[in-house]
Amino acid sequence: NAGVTQTPKFQVLKTGQSMTLQCAQDMNHEYMSWYRQDPGMGLRLIHYSVGAGITDQGEVPNGYNVSRSTTEDFPLRLLSAAPSQTSVYFCASRPGRYNSPLHFGNGTRLTVT
Amino acid sequence: KQEVTQIPAALSVPEGENLVLNCSFTDSAIYNLQWFRQDPGKGLTSLLLIQSSQREQTSGRLNASLDKSSGRSTLYIAASQPGDSATYLCAVPFSGGGADGLTFGKGTHLIIQP
């Protein structure tokens, strides 16, 4: 049982480049989300999805796009990378019920130079 | 806006001690609170989820309590072991509707000395 799988584990981008962070879960969870974790700021919600075809913005959505074409996958796209997007990105999922624990992937460490 | 504070920010204790980590939140209208563990370079692992109707939850040597009216939760770790060394985070749902996600505290970095 793989749980939540994120790829790549590490990535270095130049300012202005675009890329997609991948997230897949094999638990048939309805809810998926993306967080970024920065020193001194804690974890902050970027985007989330409550089911295939449905996405919505979190606290810090600017500069990021998401889509949810299948239940399993929830990719995060950086449109034009900026140094301020240097961070560790976590994907998380849970069943649709609110009172269910959140399952996290191991993260993608992104550096933008 | 919901804010979550964790005290202390760091804690170092010898193996075998019982210890308490604290979490406070500003908006008591929550439907649950979660405690997570994060190991260096890894994602978060959910330890305990307390629903708003519950006052505590237990898993092995861990016991978490919730007092919604005072906006506080504690995580009690009994008979600590070096393997308990990690960062512990608490989180509550966003308040006021809107985004469906969690507001996290900045965590307590725990070191258990052998």
PDB file of C-alpha atoms in Angstrom:
ATOM      1  CA  ASN A   1       0.000   0.000   0.000  1.00  0.00           C
ATOM      2  CA  ALA A   2       1.908   3.059  -1.279  1.00  0.00           C
ATOM      3  CA  GLY A   3      -0.324   5.754   0.314  1.00  0.00           C
ATOM      4  CA  VAL A   4       0.471   9.238  -1.033  1.00  0.00           C
ATOM      5  CA  THR A   5       3.338   9.354  -3.540  1.00  0.00           C
ATOM      6  CA  GLN A   6       5.044  12.591  -4.577  1.00  0.00           C
ATOM      7  CA  THR A   7       7.550  13.064  -7.382  1.00  0.00           C
ATOM      8  CA  PRO A   8      10.158  14.360  -7.761  1.00  0.00           C
ATOM      9  CA  LYS A   9      11.781  14.404  -4.309  1.00  0.00           C
ATOM     10  CA  PHE A  10      14.090  17.293  -5.213  1.00  0.00           C
ATOM     11  CA  GLN A  11      13.998  19.893  -7.980  1.00  0.00           C
ATOM     12  CA  VAL A  12      16.016  22.981  -8.888  1.00  0.00           C
ATOM     13  CA  LEU A  13      14.484  25.538 -11.241  1.00  0.00           C
ATOM     14  CA  LYS A  14      15.598  28.826 -12.689  1.00  0.00           C
ATOM     15  CA  THR A  15      13.387  31.866 -12.284  1.00  0.00           C
ATOM     16  CA  GLY A  16      10.677  31.875 -14.938  1.00  0.00           C
ATOM     17  CA  GLN A  17      10.698  28.157 -15.638  1.00  0.00           C
ATOM     18  CA  SER A  18       7.547  26.096 -15.232  1.00  0.00           C
ATOM     19  CA  MET A  19       7.110  22.611 -13.844  1.00  0.00           C
ATOM     20  CA  THR A  20       4.567  20.177 -12.431  1.00  0.00           C
ATOM     21  CA  LEU A  21       4.800  18.483  -9.050  1.00  0.00           C
ATOM     22  CA  GLN A  22       3.093  15.131  -9.148  1.00  0.00           C
ATOM     23  CA  CYS A  23       0.912  13.613  -6.429  1.00  0.00           C
ATOM     24  CA  ALA A  24      -0.876  10.269  -6.535  1.00  0.00           C
ATOM     25  CA  GLN A  25      -2.786   8.334  -3.876  1.00  0.00           C
ATOM     26  CA  ASP A  26      -4.028   4.751  -3.972  1.00  0.00           C
ATOM     27  CA  MET A  27      -6.489   4.936  -1.057  1.00  0.00           C
ATOM     28  CA  ASN A  28      -9.498   6.129  -3.088  1.00  0.00           C
ATOM     29  CA  HIS A  29      -9.577   9.345  -1.042  1.00  0.00           C
ATOM     30  CA  GLU A  30     -11.986  12.019  -2.209  1.00  0.00           C
ATOM     31  CA  TYR A  31     -10.130  14.962  -0.667  1.00  0.00           C
ATOM     32  CA  MET A  32      -6.619  15.991  -1.765  1.00  0.00           C
ATOM     33  CA  SER A  33      -4.615  19.088  -0.988  1.00  0.00           C
ATOM     34  CA  TRP A  34      -1.267  20.830  -1.410  1.00  0.00           C
ATOM     35  CA  TYR A  35       0.665  22.582   1.360  1.00  0.00           C
ATOM     36  CA  ARG A  36       3.956  24.400   1.410  1.00  0.00           C
ATOM     37  CA  GLN A  37       6.217  24.382   4.453  1.00  0.00           C
ATOM     38  CA  ASP A  38       8.594  27.253   5.092  1.00  0.00           C
ATOM     39  CA  PRO A  39      10.849  27.922   8.104  1.00  0.00           C
ATOM     40  CA  GLY A  40       9.089  30.162  10.602  1.00  0.00           C
ATOM     41  CA  MET A  41       5.813  30.068   8.636  1.00  0.00           C
ATOM     42  CA  GLY A  42       4.626  26.534   9.247  1.00  0.00           C
ATOM     43  CA  LEU A  43       2.467  24.719   6.718  1.00  0.00           C
ATOM     44  CA  ARG A  44       0.113  26.743   4.511  1.00  0.00           C
ATOM     45  CA  LEU A  45      -2.621  25.452   2.220  1.00  0.00           C
ATOM     46  CA  ILE A  46      -2.150  26.218  -1.490  1.00  0.00           C
ATOM     47  CA  HIS A  47      -5.059  24.448  -3.243  1.00  0.00           C
ATOM     48  CA  TYR A  48      -7.408  21.600  -2.460  1.00  0.00           C
ATOM     49  CA  SER A  49      -9.940  19.327  -4.139  1.00  0.00           C
ATOM     50  CA  VAL A  50     -12.977  17.573  -2.670  1.00  0.00           C
ATOM     51  CA  GLY A  51     -13.383  15.250  -5.650  1.00  0.00           C
ATOM     52  CA  ALA A  52     -12.578  14.686  -9.313  1.00  0.00           C
ATOM     53  CA  GLY A  53     -13.352  17.791 -11.347  1.00  0.00           C
ATOM     54  CA  ILE A  54     -13.545  20.072  -8.292  1.00  0.00           C
ATOM     55  CA  THR A  55     -10.716  22.333  -7.096  1.00  0.00           C
ATOM     56  CA  ASP A  56     -10.549  25.413  -4.903  1.00  0.00           C
ATOM     57  CA  GLN A  57      -8.044  27.891  -3.547  1.00  0.00           C
ATOM     58  CA  GLY A  58      -6.385  27.785  -0.158  1.00  0.00           C
ATOM     59  CA  GLU A  59      -4.441  30.472   1.712  1.00  0.00           C
ATOM     60  CA  VAL A  60      -1.585  31.010  -0.746  1.00  0.00           C
ATOM     61  CA  PRO A  61      -2.775  30.061  -4.283  1.00  0.00           C
ATOM     62  CA  ASN A  62      -1.015  32.754  -6.350  1.00  0.00           C
ATOM     63  CA  GLY A  63       1.482  31.374  -8.853  1.00  0.00           C
ATOM     64  CA  TYR A  64       0.090  27.834  -8.715  1.00  0.00           C
ATOM     65  CA  ASN A  65      -2.500  25.909 -10.727  1.00  0.00           C
ATOM     66  CA  VAL A  66      -4.126  22.555 -10.041  1.00  0.00           C
ATOM     67  CA  SER A  67      -6.468  20.155 -11.768  1.00  0.00           C
ATOM     68  CA  ARG A  68      -8.195  16.943 -10.663  1.00  0.00           C
ATOM     69  CA  SER A  69      -9.136  14.783 -13.635  1.00  0.00           C
ATOM     70  CA  THR A  70      -9.040  11.512 -11.674  1.00  0.00           C
ATOM     71  CA  THR A  71      -9.576  10.536  -8.049  1.00  0.00           C
ATOM     72  CA  GLU A  72      -5.987   9.311  -7.782  1.00  0.00           C
ATOM     73  CA  ASP A  73      -3.969  12.270  -9.127  1.00  0.00           C
ATOM     74  CA  PHE A  74      -3.673  15.912  -8.080  1.00  0.00           C
ATOM     75  CA  PRO A  75      -0.752  17.669  -9.855  1.00  0.00           C
ATOM     76  CA  LEU A  76       0.470  21.115  -8.830  1.00  0.00           C
ATOM     77  CA  ARG A  77       1.752  23.386 -11.592  1.00  0.00           C
ATOM     78  CA  LEU A  78       4.135  26.284 -11.128  1.00  0.00           C
ATOM     79  CA  LEU A  79       3.473  28.611 -14.034  1.00  0.00           C
ATOM     80  CA  SER A  80       6.566  30.849 -13.844  1.00  0.00           C
ATOM     81  CA  ALA A  81       8.813  29.952 -10.912  1.00  0.00           C
ATOM     82  CA  ALA A  82       9.997  32.681  -8.545  1.00  0.00           C
ATOM     83  CA  PRO A  83      12.576  32.529  -5.726  1.00  0.00           C
ATOM     84  CA  SER A  84       9.695  33.080  -3.261  1.00  0.00           C
ATOM     85  CA  GLN A  85       8.398  29.636  -4.267  1.00  0.00           C
ATOM     86  CA  THR A  86      11.479  27.941  -2.843  1.00  0.00           C
ATOM     87  CA  SER A  87       9.918  25.626  -0.282  1.00  0.00           C
ATOM     88  CA  VAL A  88       9.038  22.062   0.632  1.00  0.00           C
ATOM     89  CA  TYR A  89       5.741  21.027  -0.915  1.00  0.00           C
ATOM     90  CA  PHE A  90       3.486  18.387   0.618  1.00  0.00           C
ATOM     91  CA  CYS A  91       0.502  16.642  -0.876  1.00  0.00           C
ATOM     92  CA  ALA A  92      -2.104  15.247   1.528  1.00  0.00           C
ATOM     93  CA  SER A  93      -5.326  13.272   1.216  1.00  0.00           C
ATOM     94  CA  ARG A  94      -8.176  11.928   3.300  1.00  0.00           C
ATOM     95  CA  PRO A  95     -11.580  10.308   2.810  1.00  0.00           C
ATOM     96  CA  GLY A  96     -14.421  12.759   2.176  1.00  0.00           C
ATOM     97  CA  ARG A  97     -15.514  12.742   5.817  1.00  0.00           C
ATOM     98  CA  TYR A  98     -14.236  15.735   7.803  1.00  0.00           C
ATOM     99  CA  ASN A  99     -13.382  13.668  10.862  1.00  0.00           C
ATOM    100  CA  SER A 100     -10.720  11.589   9.146  1.00  0.00           C
ATOM    101  CA  PRO A 101      -6.977  11.944   9.570  1.00  0.00           C
ATOM    102  CA  LEU A 102      -4.933  13.579   6.831  1.00  0.00           C
ATOM    103  CA  HIS A 103      -2.329  11.383   5.077  1.00  0.00           C
ATOM    104  CA  PHE A 104       0.796  13.137   3.799  1.00  0.00           C
ATOM    105  CA  GLY A 105       3.343  12.332   1.123  1.00  0.00           C
ATOM    106  CA  ASN A 106       7.069  12.681   1.798  1.00  0.00           C
ATOM    107  CA  GLY A 107       7.346  16.028   0.093  1.00  0.00           C
ATOM    108  CA  THR A 108       9.147  17.711  -2.804  1.00  0.00           C
ATOM    109  CA  ARG A 109      11.979  20.077  -1.946  1.00  0.00           C
ATOM    110  CA  LEU A 110      12.010  22.846  -4.570  1.00  0.00           C
ATOM    111  CA  THR A 111      14.739  25.456  -5.007  1.00  0.00           C
ATOM    112  CA  VAL A 112      14.252  28.366  -7.410  1.00  0.00           C
ATOM    113  CA  THR A 113      17.414  30.289  -8.294  1.00  0.00           C
TER     114      THR A 113
ATOM    115  CA  LYS B   1      -8.734  33.918  11.401  1.00  0.00           C
ATOM    116  CA  GLN B   2      -7.712  30.779  13.246  1.00  0.00           C
ATOM    117  CA  GLU B   3      -4.257  30.874  14.821  1.00  0.00           C
ATOM    118  CA  VAL B   4      -2.485  27.937  16.433  1.00  0.00           C
ATOM    119  CA  THR B   5       0.354  28.279  18.934  1.00  0.00           C
ATOM    120  CA  GLN B   6       2.554  25.503  20.265  1.00  0.00           C
ATOM    121  CA  ILE B   7       4.617  25.697  23.413  1.00  0.00           C
ATOM    122  CA  PRO B   8       7.446  24.961  23.905  1.00  0.00           C
ATOM    123  CA  ALA B   9       9.115  25.409  20.506  1.00  0.00           C
ATOM    124  CA  ALA B  10      11.803  22.932  21.519  1.00  0.00           C
ATOM    125  CA  LEU B  11      12.258  20.421  24.301  1.00  0.00           C
ATOM    126  CA  SER B  12      15.109  18.100  25.263  1.00  0.00           C
ATOM    127  CA  VAL B  13      14.602  15.492  27.983  1.00  0.00           C
ATOM    128  CA  PRO B  14      16.308  12.284  29.105  1.00  0.00           C
ATOM    129  CA  GLU B  15      14.867   8.947  28.084  1.00  0.00           C
ATOM    130  CA  GLY B  16      12.101   7.574  30.296  1.00  0.00           C
ATOM    131  CA  GLU B  17      10.511  10.891  31.269  1.00  0.00           C
ATOM    132  CA  ASN B  18       6.842  11.646  30.819  1.00  0.00           C
ATOM    133  CA  LEU B  19       6.245  14.894  28.991  1.00  0.00           C
ATOM    134  CA  VAL B  20       3.501  17.241  27.860  1.00  0.00           C
ATOM    135  CA  LEU B  21       3.321  19.282  24.669  1.00  0.00           C
ATOM    136  CA  ASN B  22       0.892  22.185  24.497  1.00  0.00           C
ATOM    137  CA  CYS B  23      -1.267  23.559  21.701  1.00  0.00           C
ATOM    138  CA  SER B  24      -3.644  26.519  21.814  1.00  0.00           C
ATOM    139  CA  PHE B  25      -6.040  27.857  19.176  1.00  0.00           C
ATOM    140  CA  THR B  26      -7.950  31.117  18.938  1.00  0.00           C
ATOM    141  CA  ASP B  27     -11.321  30.013  17.509  1.00  0.00           C
ATOM    142  CA  SER B  28     -13.024  27.330  19.593  1.00  0.00           C
ATOM    143  CA  ALA B  29     -15.602  26.491  16.873  1.00  0.00           C
ATOM    144  CA  ILE B  30     -13.661  23.482  15.621  1.00  0.00           C
ATOM    145  CA  TYR B  31     -14.963  20.033  14.723  1.00  0.00           C
ATOM    146  CA  ASN B  32     -11.674  18.244  15.409  1.00  0.00           C
ATOM    147  CA  LEU B  33      -8.005  18.662  16.287  1.00  0.00           C
ATOM    148  CA  GLN B  34      -5.156  16.551  14.986  1.00  0.00           C
ATOM    149  CA  TRP B  35      -1.675  15.856  16.289  1.00  0.00           C
ATOM    150  CA  PHE B  36       1.034  14.960  13.781  1.00  0.00           C
ATOM    151  CA  ARG B  37       4.618  13.821  13.947  1.00  0.00           C
ATOM    152  CA  GLN B  38       7.251  14.918  11.416  1.00  0.00           C
ATOM    153  CA  ASP B  39      10.650  13.264  11.109  1.00  0.00           C
ATOM    154  CA  PRO B  40      13.492  15.170   9.361  1.00  0.00           C
ATOM    155  CA  GLY B  41      13.101  15.130   5.589  1.00  0.00           C
ATOM    156  CA  LYS B  42       9.780  13.320   5.798  1.00  0.00           C
ATOM    157  CA  GLY B  43       6.106  14.076   5.568  1.00  0.00           C
ATOM    158  CA  LEU B  44       3.703  14.321   8.458  1.00  0.00           C
ATOM    159  CA  THR B  45       2.224  11.255  10.126  1.00  0.00           C
ATOM    160  CA  SER B  46      -1.129  11.577  11.851  1.00  0.00           C
ATOM    161  CA  LEU B  47      -0.879  10.443  15.479  1.00  0.00           C
ATOM    162  CA  LEU B  48      -4.271  11.253  16.965  1.00  0.00           C
ATOM    163  CA  LEU B  49      -7.485  12.936  15.844  1.00  0.00           C
ATOM    164  CA  ILE B  50      -9.856  14.193  18.545  1.00  0.00           C
ATOM    165  CA  GLN B  51     -13.387  15.010  17.469  1.00  0.00           C
ATOM    166  CA  SER B  52     -15.055  18.056  19.020  1.00  0.00           C
ATOM    167  CA  SER B  53     -17.397  15.807  21.037  1.00  0.00           C
ATOM    168  CA  GLN B  54     -14.468  13.980  22.641  1.00  0.00           C
ATOM    169  CA  ARG B  55     -12.239  15.111  25.460  1.00  0.00           C
ATOM    170  CA  GLU B  56      -9.321  12.771  24.833  1.00  0.00           C
ATOM    171  CA  GLN B  57      -7.865  10.078  22.613  1.00  0.00           C
ATOM    172  CA  THR B  58      -5.217   7.481  23.375  1.00  0.00           C
ATOM    173  CA  SER B  59      -2.836   5.498  21.200  1.00  0.00           C
ATOM    174  CA  GLY B  60      -0.216   3.425  22.960  1.00  0.00           C
ATOM    175  CA  ARG B  61       1.981   5.755  25.025  1.00  0.00           C
ATOM    176  CA  LEU B  62       0.311   8.861  23.563  1.00  0.00           C
ATOM    177  CA  ASN B  63      -2.693  10.615  25.056  1.00  0.00           C
ATOM    178  CA  ALA B  64      -4.183  13.781  23.619  1.00  0.00           C
ATOM    179  CA  SER B  65      -6.757  15.919  25.379  1.00  0.00           C
ATOM    180  CA  LEU B  66      -8.994  18.660  24.036  1.00  0.00           C
ATOM    181  CA  ASP B  67     -10.660  21.539  25.887  1.00  0.00           C
ATOM    182  CA  LYS B  68     -12.597  23.469  23.244  1.00  0.00           C
ATOM    183  CA  SER B  69     -13.919  26.120  25.610  1.00  0.00           C
ATOM    184  CA  SER B  70     -10.433  27.205  26.632  1.00  0.00           C
ATOM    185  CA  GLY B  71      -8.930  26.652  23.184  1.00  0.00           C
ATOM    186  CA  ARG B  72      -6.307  24.182  24.367  1.00  0.00           C
ATOM    187  CA  SER B  73      -5.008  20.704  23.651  1.00  0.00           C
ATOM    188  CA  THR B  74      -2.185  18.724  25.201  1.00  0.00           C
ATOM    189  CA  LEU B  75      -0.228  15.736  23.936  1.00  0.00           C
ATOM    190  CA  TYR B  76       1.087  13.540  26.744  1.00  0.00           C
ATOM    191  CA  ILE B  77       3.923  11.134  25.947  1.00  0.00           C
ATOM    192  CA  ALA B  78       4.567   8.478  28.576  1.00  0.00           C
ATOM    193  CA  ALA B  79       7.941   6.820  29.191  1.00  0.00           C
ATOM    194  CA  SER B  80       9.678   8.691  26.358  1.00  0.00           C
ATOM    195  CA  GLN B  81      12.140   6.848  24.090  1.00  0.00           C
ATOM    196  CA  PRO B  82      14.865   8.100  21.708  1.00  0.00           C
ATOM    197  CA  GLY B  83      12.627   7.011  18.819  1.00  0.00           C
ATOM    198  CA  ASP B  84      10.113   9.649  19.912  1.00  0.00           C
ATOM    199  CA  SER B  85      12.536  12.371  18.796  1.00  0.00           C
ATOM    200  CA  ALA B  86      10.758  14.365  16.082  1.00  0.00           C
ATOM    201  CA  THR B  87       8.766  17.542  15.543  1.00  0.00           C
ATOM    202  CA  TYR B  88       5.183  17.377  16.791  1.00  0.00           C
ATOM    203  CA  LEU B  89       2.528  19.582  15.200  1.00  0.00           C
ATOM    204  CA  CYS B  90      -1.074  20.219  16.063  1.00  0.00           C
ATOM    205  CA  ALA B  91      -3.661  21.403  13.551  1.00  0.00           C
ATOM    206  CA  VAL B  92      -7.281  22.515  13.500  1.00  0.00           C
ATOM    207  CA  PRO B  93      -9.642  23.212  10.602  1.00  0.00           C
ATOM    208  CA  PHE B  94      -9.848  26.740   9.209  1.00  0.00           C
ATOM    209  CA  SER B  95     -12.457  28.877  10.899  1.00  0.00           C
ATOM    210  CA  GLY B  96     -15.218  30.930   9.288  1.00  0.00           C
ATOM    211  CA  GLY B  97     -15.914  28.547   6.410  1.00  0.00           C
ATOM    212  CA  GLY B  98     -14.069  29.128   3.163  1.00  0.00           C
ATOM    213  CA  ALA B  99     -11.051  26.954   2.447  1.00  0.00           C
ATOM    214  CA  ASP B 100     -11.319  23.328   3.531  1.00  0.00           C
ATOM    215  CA  GLY B 101      -7.967  22.697   5.120  1.00  0.00           C
ATOM    216  CA  LEU B 102      -5.996  22.826   8.341  1.00  0.00           C
ATOM    217  CA  THR B 103      -4.232  25.586  10.209  1.00  0.00           C
ATOM    218  CA  PHE B 104      -1.002  24.245  11.707  1.00  0.00           C
ATOM    219  CA  GLY B 105       1.069  25.332  14.643  1.00  0.00           C
ATOM    220  CA  LYS B 106       4.799  25.752  14.081  1.00  0.00           C
ATOM    221  CA  GLY B 107       5.538  22.617  16.065  1.00  0.00           C
ATOM    222  CA  THR B 108       7.529  21.447  19.080  1.00  0.00           C
ATOM    223  CA  HIS B 109      10.946  20.011  18.237  1.00  0.00           C
ATOM    224  CA  LEU B 110      11.467  17.156  20.693  1.00  0.00           C
ATOM    225  CA  ILE B 111      14.783  15.460  21.466  1.00  0.00           C
ATOM    226  CA  ILE B 112      14.896  12.432  23.753  1.00  0.00           C
ATOM    227  CA  GLN B 113      18.407  11.875  25.083  1.00  0.00           C
ATOM    228  CA  PRO B 114      19.472   8.200  25.427  1.00  0.00           C
TER     229      PRO B 114
END
